[in-house]
PDB file of C-alpha atoms in Angstrom:
ATOM      1  CA  MET A   1     113.527  73.387  98.186  1.00 51.00           C
ATOM      2  CA  ARG A   2     111.504  69.987  98.334  1.00 65.00           C
ATOM      3  CA  ASN A   3     108.150  70.465 100.203  1.00 89.00           C
ATOM      4  CA  GLU A   4     104.707  68.807 100.090  1.00 94.00           C
ATOM      5  CA  LYS A   5     103.382  71.189  97.581  1.00 97.00           C
ATOM      6  CA  TYR A   6     106.086  71.251  95.070  1.00 97.00           C
ATOM      7  CA  ASP A   7     106.073  67.597  95.126  1.00 97.00           C
ATOM      8  CA  ALA A   8     102.269  68.109  94.037  1.00 97.00           C
ATOM      9  CA  LEU A   9     103.318  70.172  91.514  1.00 98.00           C
ATOM     10  CA  GLY A  10     105.563  68.366  90.422  1.00 97.00           C
ATOM     11  CA  LYS A  11     103.715  65.619  89.543  1.00 98.00           C
ATOM     12  CA  LEU A  12     101.265  67.520  88.149  1.00 98.00           C
ATOM     13  CA  LEU A  13     103.608  68.910  85.514  1.00 98.00           C
ATOM     14  CA  LEU A  14     105.209  65.266  85.245  1.00 98.00           C
ATOM     15  CA  GLY A  15     102.414  64.143  84.000  1.00 98.00           C
ATOM     16  CA  TYR A  16     101.322  66.075  81.379  1.00 98.00           C
ATOM     17  CA  GLY A  17     104.977  64.935  79.142  1.00 98.00           C
ATOM     18  CA  SER A  18     105.158  68.345  77.743  1.00 98.00           C
ATOM     19  CA  ALA A  19     103.961  71.752  78.935  1.00 98.00           C
ATOM     20  CA  ALA A  20     103.250  75.646  77.521  1.00 98.00           C
ATOM     21  CA  VAL A  21     103.673  77.727  79.977  1.00 98.00           C
ATOM     22  CA  ALA A  22     101.420  81.018  79.368  1.00 98.00           C
ATOM     23  CA  PHE A  23     104.430  83.466  80.537  1.00 98.00           C
ATOM     24  CA  SER A  24     103.905  87.527  81.339  1.00 95.00           C
ATOM     25  CA  GLY A  25     107.280  87.987  83.512  1.00 94.00           C
ATOM     26  CA  GLY A  26     104.874  88.460  86.502  1.00 94.00           C
ATOM     27  CA  VAL A  27     105.727  86.307  89.774  1.00 96.00           C
ATOM     28  CA  ASP A  28     103.102  83.286  89.439  1.00 97.00           C
ATOM     29  CA  SER A  29     103.871  82.162  86.105  1.00 97.00           C
ATOM     30  CA  THR A  30     107.398  82.648  86.217  1.00 98.00           C
ATOM     31  CA  PHE A  31     107.682  80.353  88.863  1.00 98.00           C
ATOM     32  CA  LEU A  32     105.265  78.246  86.783  1.00 98.00           C
ATOM     33  CA  LEU A  33     107.497  78.306  83.857  1.00 98.00           C
ATOM     34  CA  THR A  34     110.881  77.759  86.786  1.00 98.00           C
ATOM     35  CA  ALA A  35     109.129  74.572  88.071  1.00 98.00           C
ATOM     36  CA  ALA A  36     108.254  73.642  84.781  1.00 98.00           C
ATOM     37  CA  ARG A  37     111.787  73.639  83.078  1.00 98.00           C
ATOM     38  CA  GLU A  38     113.034  71.885  86.790  1.00 97.00           C
ATOM     39  CA  VAL A  39     110.314  69.350  86.047  1.00 97.00           C
ATOM     40  CA  LEU A  40     110.491  68.766  82.348  1.00 98.00           C
ATOM     41  CA  GLY A  41     113.118  70.178  80.906  1.00 97.00           C
ATOM     42  CA  GLU A  42     113.678  70.978  77.377  1.00 97.00           C
ATOM     43  CA  ASN A  43     110.015  69.802  77.234  1.00 98.00           C
ATOM     44  CA  ALA A  44     108.420  72.950  79.071  1.00 98.00           C
ATOM     45  CA  PHE A  45     108.493  76.314  77.116  1.00 98.00           C
ATOM     46  CA  ALA A  46     106.946  79.400  77.748  1.00 98.00           C
ATOM     47  CA  ILE A  47     104.324  81.655  75.317  1.00 98.00           C
ATOM     48  CA  PHE A  48     103.795  85.174  75.775  1.00 98.00           C
ATOM     49  CA  ALA A  49     100.828  87.138  74.532  1.00 97.00           C
ATOM     50  CA  ASP A  50     101.610  90.393  73.154  1.00 96.00           C
ATOM     51  CA  SER A  51      98.414  92.776  72.990  1.00 96.00           C
ATOM     52  CA  PRO A  52      97.741  96.360  73.628  1.00 96.00           C
ATOM     53  CA  VAL A  53      97.245  95.857  77.381  1.00 96.00           C
ATOM     54  CA  VAL A  54     100.682  94.440  78.072  1.00 96.00           C
ATOM     55  CA  MET A  55     102.653  97.036  80.248  1.00 95.00           C
ATOM     56  CA  GLU A  56     106.092  97.866  78.308  1.00 94.00           C
ATOM     57  CA  GLN A  57     107.788  97.215  81.336  1.00 92.00           C
ATOM     58  CA  GLU A  58     106.224  93.313  81.684  1.00 93.00           C
ATOM     59  CA  ARG A  59     106.714  93.164  78.076  1.00 95.00           C
ATOM     60  CA  GLN A  60     110.684  93.586  78.306  1.00 95.00           C
ATOM     61  CA  GLU A  61     111.052  91.766  81.530  1.00 95.00           C
ATOM     62  CA  CYS A  62     109.201  88.383  80.108  1.00 96.00           C
ATOM     63  CA  LEU A  63     111.110  88.631  77.003  1.00 96.00           C
ATOM     64  CA  ALA A  64     114.721  89.245  78.761  1.00 96.00           C
ATOM     65  CA  PHE A  65     113.905  86.394  81.503  1.00 97.00           C
ATOM     66  CA  CYS A  66     113.513  83.635  78.638  1.00 97.00           C
ATOM     67  CA  ARG A  67     116.581  85.088  76.796  1.00 97.00           C
ATOM     68  CA  GLU A  68     118.579  84.768  79.860  1.00 96.00           C
ATOM     69  CA  LYS A  69     117.561  81.374  80.992  1.00 97.00           C
ATOM     70  CA  GLY A  70     117.636  79.694  77.337  1.00 97.00           C
ATOM     71  CA  ILE A  71     114.401  79.244  77.166  1.00 98.00           C
ATOM     72  CA  ARG A  72     111.902  78.772  74.436  1.00 98.00           C
ATOM     73  CA  LEU A  73     109.218  81.584  73.893  1.00 98.00           C
ATOM     74  CA  ILE A  74     106.824  81.674  71.397  1.00 98.00           C
ATOM     75  CA  ARG A  75     105.372  85.365  71.216  1.00 97.00           C
ATOM     76  CA  LEU A  76     101.778  85.818  69.953  1.00 97.00           C
ATOM     77  CA  THR A  77     100.654  89.192  68.899  1.00 96.00           C
ATOM     78  CA  VAL A  78      97.504  89.620  69.085  1.00 96.00           C
ATOM     79  CA  THR A  79      95.417  93.363  67.715  1.00 95.00           C
ATOM     80  CA  ALA A  80      93.444  95.492  69.356  1.00 92.00           C
ATOM     81  CA  GLU A  81      91.033  94.358  66.386  1.00 93.00           C
ATOM     82  CA  GLU A  82      90.547  91.407  67.634  1.00 94.00           C
ATOM     83  CA  MET A  83      90.277  92.477  71.435  1.00 93.00           C
ATOM     84  CA  GLU A  84      86.515  94.528  69.801  1.00 89.00           C
ATOM     85  CA  THR A  85      84.490  92.768  72.799  1.00 86.00           C
ATOM     86  CA  SER A  86      86.767  93.286  75.493  1.00 90.00           C
ATOM     87  CA  TRP A  87      87.080  97.063  74.484  1.00 92.00           C
ATOM     88  CA  GLU A  88      83.315  97.598  75.405  1.00 91.00           C
ATOM     89  CA  ASN A  89      84.451  97.375  78.877  1.00 95.00           C
ATOM     90  CA  SER A  90      81.645  95.669  80.324  1.00 94.00           C
ATOM     91  CA  PRO A  91      81.934  93.662  83.959  1.00 94.00           C
ATOM     92  CA  GLU A  92      82.537  90.664  82.145  1.00 94.00           C
ATOM     93  CA  ARG A  93      85.626  92.145  79.396  1.00 94.00           C
ATOM     94  CA  CYS A  94      88.009  89.915  81.075  1.00 94.00           C
ATOM     95  CA  TYR A  95      86.076  87.240  80.818  1.00 95.00           C
ATOM     96  CA  TYR A  96      86.210  87.907  76.945  1.00 95.00           C
ATOM     97  CA  CYS A  97      89.901  89.378  76.469  1.00 95.00           C
ATOM     98  CA  LYS A  98      91.331  85.259  78.654  1.00 95.00           C
ATOM     99  CA  ARG A  99      89.030  83.649  76.284  1.00 96.00           C
ATOM    100  CA  LEU A 100      90.621  85.058  73.088  1.00 96.00           C
ATOM    101  CA  LEU A 101      94.285  85.070  74.662  1.00 97.00           C
ATOM    102  CA  PHE A 102      93.875  81.923  75.461  1.00 97.00           C
ATOM    103  CA  PHE A 103      92.074  80.537  72.682  1.00 97.00           C
ATOM    104  CA  LYS A 104      95.376  81.705  70.588  1.00 97.00           C
ATOM    105  CA  MET A 105      98.131  80.502  73.128  1.00 98.00           C
ATOM    106  CA  LYS A 106      96.166  76.840  72.979  1.00 98.00           C
ATOM    107  CA  GLU A 107      96.525  76.696  69.235  1.00 97.00           C
ATOM    108  CA  ALA A 108      99.846  77.690  69.538  1.00 98.00           C
ATOM    109  CA  ALA A 109     101.112  74.971  71.992  1.00 98.00           C
ATOM    110  CA  GLY A 110     100.388  72.494  70.432  1.00 97.00           C
ATOM    111  CA  ASP A 111     100.121  69.053  71.656  1.00 97.00           C
ATOM    112  CA  ALA A 112     101.515  70.500  74.879  1.00 98.00           C
ATOM    113  CA  VAL A 113      99.995  70.831  77.555  1.00 98.00           C
ATOM    114  CA  LEU A 114      98.631  74.428  78.112  1.00 98.00           C
ATOM    115  CA  ALA A 115      99.169  75.606  81.713  1.00 98.00           C
ATOM    116  CA  GLU A 116      99.006  78.494  83.598  1.00 98.00           C
ATOM    117  CA  GLY A 117      99.567  80.746  86.833  1.00 97.00           C
ATOM    118  CA  THR A 118      95.807  81.228  88.861  1.00 96.00           C
ATOM    119  CA  ASN A 119      96.888  80.391  92.417  1.00 96.00           C
ATOM    120  CA  VAL A 120      94.641  80.127  95.794  1.00 96.00           C
ATOM    121  CA  ASP A 121      94.532  83.844  96.615  1.00 93.00           C
ATOM    122  CA  ASP A 122      93.300  84.784  92.744  1.00 91.00           C
ATOM    123  CA  LEU A 123      90.226  83.156  94.263  1.00 90.00           C
ATOM    124  CA  SER A 124      89.453  86.049  96.853  1.00 84.00           C
ATOM    125  CA  ASP A 125      88.519  88.849  93.928  1.00 79.00           C
ATOM    126  CA  TYR A 126      86.560  88.760  90.887  1.00 82.00           C
ATOM    127  CA  ARG A 127      88.007  86.748  88.030  1.00 85.00           C
ATOM    128  CA  PRO A 128      85.537  86.491  85.096  1.00 90.00           C
ATOM    129  CA  GLY A 129      88.431  85.038  83.294  1.00 91.00           C
ATOM    130  CA  ILE A 130      88.481  82.152  85.307  1.00 93.00           C
ATOM    131  CA  ARG A 131      85.907  81.109  84.085  1.00 94.00           C
ATOM    132  CA  ALA A 132      86.905  81.533  80.010  1.00 95.00           C
ATOM    133  CA  LEU A 133      89.898  79.249  81.336  1.00 96.00           C
ATOM    134  CA  ARG A 134      87.554  76.367  82.554  1.00 95.00           C
ATOM    135  CA  GLU A 135      85.794  76.380  79.238  1.00 97.00           C
ATOM    136  CA  LEU A 136      88.745  75.987  76.838  1.00 97.00           C
ATOM    137  CA  GLY A 137      89.936  73.490  79.603  1.00 97.00           C
ATOM    138  CA  ILE A 138      93.232  75.547  80.655  1.00 98.00           C
ATOM    139  CA  GLN A 139      95.224  74.010  83.422  1.00 98.00           C
ATOM    140  CA  SER A 140      96.128  75.753  86.771  1.00 98.00           C
ATOM    141  CA  PRO A 141      98.969  74.013  88.559  1.00 98.00           C
ATOM    142  CA  LEU A 142      99.401  76.262  91.116  1.00 98.00           C
ATOM    143  CA  LEU A 143      96.210  76.438  91.978  1.00 97.00           C
ATOM    144  CA  ALA A 144      95.540  72.740  91.633  1.00 97.00           C
ATOM    145  CA  ALA A 145      98.913  72.008  94.396  1.00 97.00           C
ATOM    146  CA  GLY A 146      97.563  74.966  96.637  1.00 97.00           C
ATOM    147  CA  TYR A 147     100.353  77.584  96.533  1.00 97.00           C
ATOM    148  CA  THR A 148      99.316  80.715  97.759  1.00 97.00           C
ATOM    149  CA  LYS A 149     101.376  84.244  96.272  1.00 96.00           C
ATOM    150  CA  GLU A 150     103.176  84.489  99.394  1.00 96.00           C
ATOM    151  CA  GLU A 151     104.633  80.461  98.707  1.00 97.00           C
ATOM    152  CA  ILE A 152     105.108  81.242  95.177  1.00 98.00           C
ATOM    153  CA  ARG A 153     107.414  84.547  96.220  1.00 97.00           C
ATOM    154  CA  ARG A 154     109.189  81.850  99.028  1.00 97.00           C
ATOM    155  CA  GLU A 155     110.068  79.538  96.363  1.00 97.00           C
ATOM    156  CA  LEU A 156     111.098  82.236  94.197  1.00 97.00           C
ATOM    157  CA  ARG A 157     113.234  83.816  97.053  1.00 97.00           C
ATOM    158  CA  GLU A 158     115.328  80.757  97.294  1.00 96.00           C
ATOM    159  CA  ARG A 159     115.843  79.906  94.072  1.00 96.00           C
ATOM    160  CA  ASN A 160     118.246  83.348  93.918  1.00 96.00           C
ATOM    161  CA  LEU A 161     115.110  84.972  91.053  1.00 96.00           C
ATOM    162  CA  LYS A 162     114.676  88.836  91.690  1.00 93.00           C
ATOM    163  CA  VAL A 163     111.180  88.556  90.678  1.00 94.00           C
ATOM    164  CA  TRP A 164     110.105  87.262  94.335  1.00 95.00           C
ATOM    165  CA  GLU A 165     109.503  91.360  95.220  1.00 93.00           C
ATOM    166  CA  LYS A 166     108.023  92.241  92.193  1.00 92.00           C
ATOM    167  CA  PRO A 167     105.276  93.949  92.997  1.00 89.00           C
ATOM    168  CA  ALA A 168     102.023  92.762  91.819  1.00 83.00           C
ATOM    169  CA  TYR A 169     100.767  94.439  88.044  1.00 85.00           C
ATOM    170  CA  ALA A 170      97.489  93.854  86.065  1.00 88.00           C
ATOM    171  CA  CYS A 171      96.819  94.402  82.638  1.00 93.00           C
ATOM    172  CA  LEU A 172      96.713  97.800  81.492  1.00 96.00           C
ATOM    173  CA  ALA A 173      92.680  98.053  80.549  1.00 96.00           C
ATOM    174  CA  SER A 174      92.322  97.041  84.683  1.00 94.00           C
ATOM    175  CA  ARG A 175      92.717 100.705  85.211  1.00 96.00           C
ATOM    176  CA  ILE A 176      89.618 102.215  83.253  1.00 97.00           C
ATOM    177  CA  PRO A 177      86.602 101.780  85.137  1.00 96.00           C
ATOM    178  CA  TYR A 178      84.070  99.414  84.074  1.00 95.00           C
ATOM    179  CA  GLY A 179      82.009 100.858  81.057  1.00 95.00           C
ATOM    180  CA  GLU A 180      84.366 103.376  80.029  1.00 96.00           C
ATOM    181  CA  MET A 181      85.140 102.500  76.507  1.00 95.00           C
ATOM    182  CA  ILE A 182      88.995 101.412  76.421  1.00 96.00           C
ATOM    183  CA  THR A 183      90.780 102.699  73.394  1.00 96.00           C
ATOM    184  CA  GLU A 184      94.876 101.829  72.671  1.00 95.00           C
ATOM    185  CA  ASP A 185      95.017 105.982  72.872  1.00 96.00           C
ATOM    186  CA  LYS A 186      94.001 105.480  77.288  1.00 97.00           C
ATOM    187  CA  LEU A 187      96.396 102.626  77.209  1.00 97.00           C
ATOM    188  CA  ARG A 188      99.202 104.153  76.138  1.00 97.00           C
ATOM    189  CA  LYS A 189      98.834 106.935  78.203  1.00 98.00           C
ATOM    190  CA  ILE A 190      98.785 104.858  81.624  1.00 98.00           C
ATOM    191  CA  ASP A 191     101.460 102.944  80.779  1.00 97.00           C
ATOM    192  CA  ARG A 192     103.643 106.042  79.853  1.00 98.00           C
ATOM    193  CA  ALA A 193     102.164 107.684  83.635  1.00 98.00           C
ATOM    194  CA  GLU A 194     103.257 104.605  85.285  1.00 97.00           C
ATOM    195  CA  GLN A 195     106.296 104.140  84.166  1.00 96.00           C
ATOM    196  CA  GLY A 196     107.535 108.324  84.966  1.00 97.00           C
ATOM    197  CA  LEU A 197     106.126 107.561  88.431  1.00 97.00           C
ATOM    198  CA  ARG A 198     108.093 104.532  89.242  1.00 95.00           C
ATOM    199  CA  SER A 199     111.178 106.679  88.318  1.00 95.00           C
ATOM    200  CA  LEU A 200     109.839 108.494  91.070  1.00 96.00           C
ATOM    201  CA  GLY A 201     110.296 105.389  94.009  1.00 94.00           C
ATOM    202  CA  PHE A 202     106.893 104.480  93.899  1.00 94.00           C
ATOM    203  CA  ARG A 203     107.085 100.420  93.432  1.00 87.00           C
ATOM    204  CA  GLN A 204     103.133  99.394  93.899  1.00 92.00           C
ATOM    205  CA  LEU A 205     100.808 102.140  92.247  1.00 95.00           C
ATOM    206  CA  ARG A 206      98.556 102.119  89.890  1.00 96.00           C
ATOM    207  CA  VAL A 207      97.187 105.235  87.143  1.00 97.00           C
ATOM    208  CA  ARG A 208      93.422 104.774  87.103  1.00 97.00           C
ATOM    209  CA  CYS A 209      92.291 106.750  84.141  1.00 97.00           C
ATOM    210  CA  LEU A 210      88.766 108.840  83.812  1.00 97.00           C
ATOM    211  CA  GLU A 211      86.730 110.315  81.751  1.00 96.00           C
ATOM    212  CA  ARG A 212      86.196 114.121  82.644  1.00 94.00           C
ATOM    213  CA  GLY A 213      84.212 115.296  79.536  1.00 91.00           C
ATOM    214  CA  THR A 214      85.409 118.398  77.939  1.00 90.00           C
ATOM    215  CA  LYS A 215      87.952 118.758  80.730  1.00 92.00           C
ATOM    216  CA  GLY A 216      89.603 115.416  79.437  1.00 95.00           C
ATOM    217  CA  LEU A 217      91.425 112.959  80.820  1.00 97.00           C
ATOM    218  CA  GLU A 218      92.216 112.160  84.461  1.00 98.00           C
ATOM    219  CA  ALA A 219      95.109 110.264  86.457  1.00 98.00           C
ATOM    220  CA  ARG A 220      93.623 109.093  89.318  1.00 98.00           C
ATOM    221  CA  VAL A 221      96.767 108.037  91.110  1.00 98.00           C
ATOM    222  CA  GLU A 222      97.193 105.077  93.845  1.00 97.00           C
ATOM    223  CA  VAL A 223     100.214 103.919  95.717  1.00 97.00           C
ATOM    224  CA  LEU A 224     100.605 102.466  98.929  1.00 95.00           C
ATOM    225  CA  PRO A 225      98.643 103.766 101.657  1.00 95.00           C
ATOM    226  CA  GLU A 226     101.817 104.447 103.361  1.00 95.00           C
ATOM    227  CA  ALA A 227     103.038 106.076 100.715  1.00 96.00           C
ATOM    228  CA  VAL A 228     100.067 108.950 100.038  1.00 97.00           C
ATOM    229  CA  GLU A 229     101.592 111.488 102.077  1.00 97.00           C
ATOM    230  CA  ARG A 230     105.015 111.281 100.042  1.00 97.00           C
ATOM    231  CA  LEU A 231     102.542 111.725  96.774  1.00 97.00           C
ATOM    232  CA  ARG A 232     100.917 114.929  98.682  1.00 97.00           C
ATOM    233  CA  GLU A 233     103.727 116.784  99.409  1.00 97.00           C
ATOM    234  CA  ALA A 234     104.289 119.703  97.217  1.00 97.00           C
ATOM    235  CA  ALA A 235     107.730 119.149  95.658  1.00 97.00           C
ATOM    236  CA  CYS A 236     106.810 115.280  94.459  1.00 97.00           C
ATOM    237  CA  PHE A 237     103.025 116.290  93.649  1.00 97.00           C
ATOM    238  CA  SER A 238     104.175 118.564  91.254  1.00 98.00           C
ATOM    239  CA  GLU A 239     106.879 116.124  89.979  1.00 98.00           C
ATOM    240  CA  ALA A 240     103.827 113.119  89.312  1.00 98.00           C
ATOM    241  CA  GLU A 241     101.730 115.792  87.828  1.00 98.00           C
ATOM    242  CA  LYS A 242     104.261 116.910  85.132  1.00 98.00           C
ATOM    243  CA  ILE A 243     104.755 113.168  84.672  1.00 98.00           C
ATOM    244  CA  VAL A 244     100.755 112.424  83.810  1.00 98.00           C
ATOM    245  CA  ARG A 245     100.419 115.684  81.462  1.00 98.00           C
ATOM    246  CA  GLU A 246     103.521 114.754  79.181  1.00 98.00           C
ATOM    247  CA  ALA A 247     102.285 111.209  79.487  1.00 98.00           C
ATOM    248  CA  GLY A 248      98.874 112.807  77.967  1.00 97.00           C
ATOM    249  CA  PHE A 249      96.360 113.604  81.202  1.00 98.00           C
ATOM    250  CA  SER A 250      94.592 117.136  81.693  1.00 97.00           C
ATOM    251  CA  ALA A 251      94.902 116.257  85.504  1.00 97.00           C
ATOM    252  CA  LEU A 252      96.156 114.303  88.453  1.00 97.00           C
ATOM    253  CA  SER A 253      94.374 113.279  91.588  1.00 97.00           C
ATOM    254  CA  VAL A 254      96.135 111.159  94.888  1.00 97.00           C
ATOM    255  CA  ASP A 255      93.422 108.543  95.963  1.00 97.00           C
ATOM    256  CA  PRO A 256      93.016 109.122  99.796  1.00 96.00           C
ATOM    257  CA  LYS A 257      92.802 105.252 100.505  1.00 94.00           C
ATOM    258  CA  GLY A 258      96.163 104.707  98.371  1.00 95.00           C
ATOM    259  CA  TYR A 259      96.330 101.434  96.805  1.00 93.00           C
ATOM    260  CA  ARG A 260      93.947  98.490  96.841  1.00 81.00           C
ATOM    261  CA  ARG A 261      93.937  95.563  94.860  1.00 70.00           C
ATOM    262  CA  GLY A 262      91.037  95.275  92.782  1.00 61.00           C
ATOM    263  CA  SER A 263      89.459  98.614  93.483  1.00 59.00           C
ATOM    264  CA  LEU A 264      87.384  99.082  90.368  1.00 60.00           C
ATOM    265  CA  ASN A 265      86.153  95.719  91.476  1.00 59.00           C
ATOM    266  CA  ARG A 266      84.047  97.393  94.115  1.00 59.00           C
ATOM    267  CA  GLY A 267      81.617  99.302  91.861  1.00 57.00           C
ATOM    268  CA  LEU A 268      80.564  95.837  90.624  1.00 56.00           C
ATOM    269  CA  GLU A 269      76.746  95.350  92.709  1.00 49.00           C
ATOM    270  CA  THR A 270      75.444  98.783  91.636  1.00 45.00           C
ATOM    271  CA  ILE A 271      76.489  98.058  87.881  1.00 43.00           C
ATOM    272  CA  ARG A 272      75.018  95.089  87.986  1.00 43.00           C
ATOM    273  CA  THR A 273      71.703  96.530  89.671  1.00 40.00           C
ATOM    274  CA  ALA A 274      71.495  99.345  87.097  1.00 42.00           C
ATOM    275  CA  ASP A 275      71.476  96.420  84.207  1.00 39.00           C
TER     276      ASP A 275
END
């Protein structure tokens, strides 16, 4: 397990003395929390910011991991009212959301250094939330040590932690196109639909929530490109359509290009020009 990057990470964590890890249950924060416990022992603990944009599956996995490993967890509750600025869903939504969540987590961390799991690969996409982290003085030791997502997964696999193969998730708000209002009702519909579609065997997917005026909400489903044809098959599509309608959507469509990381960010230049 020992390597140059892990040694660099260990030195950073050791220098904190005490570390609070912003924990979501995902690949990056799980590795960071694991490494912090290996280096700092009981002086490392987790903080989970529970809000309406958190997937139910992620919520349960986060709580279960800390319970299983005997890690102290501070669970914060962030309400929809507190997140009102983010609900307008401008291209800066992630900045406002991160600033609120990490401000609250930093307060809860007390004298411990608050650290989070940004890695090198995250810099390749539009991430306004990173600016909020810098403004608040939140530490990103995986980024500082030069870790990529692939390297993080390898570290987890070497520790026999099943999360190494967990698909990349993002907050539920990222399923709603910029400029369309975020509501708790939409977030619940998205979460229910994705849970149902995963039961059909699709590991990596997104349900994009699109407003269609009087026609209601359309669920545009992205699955991995190699899985698109399977989803389009009559029997599978019929099951998927039933799932999204039961979740509260009025229609289902399949994105022919499949899942692409940050797909909703591709229209940002058009939005900025219009502004």
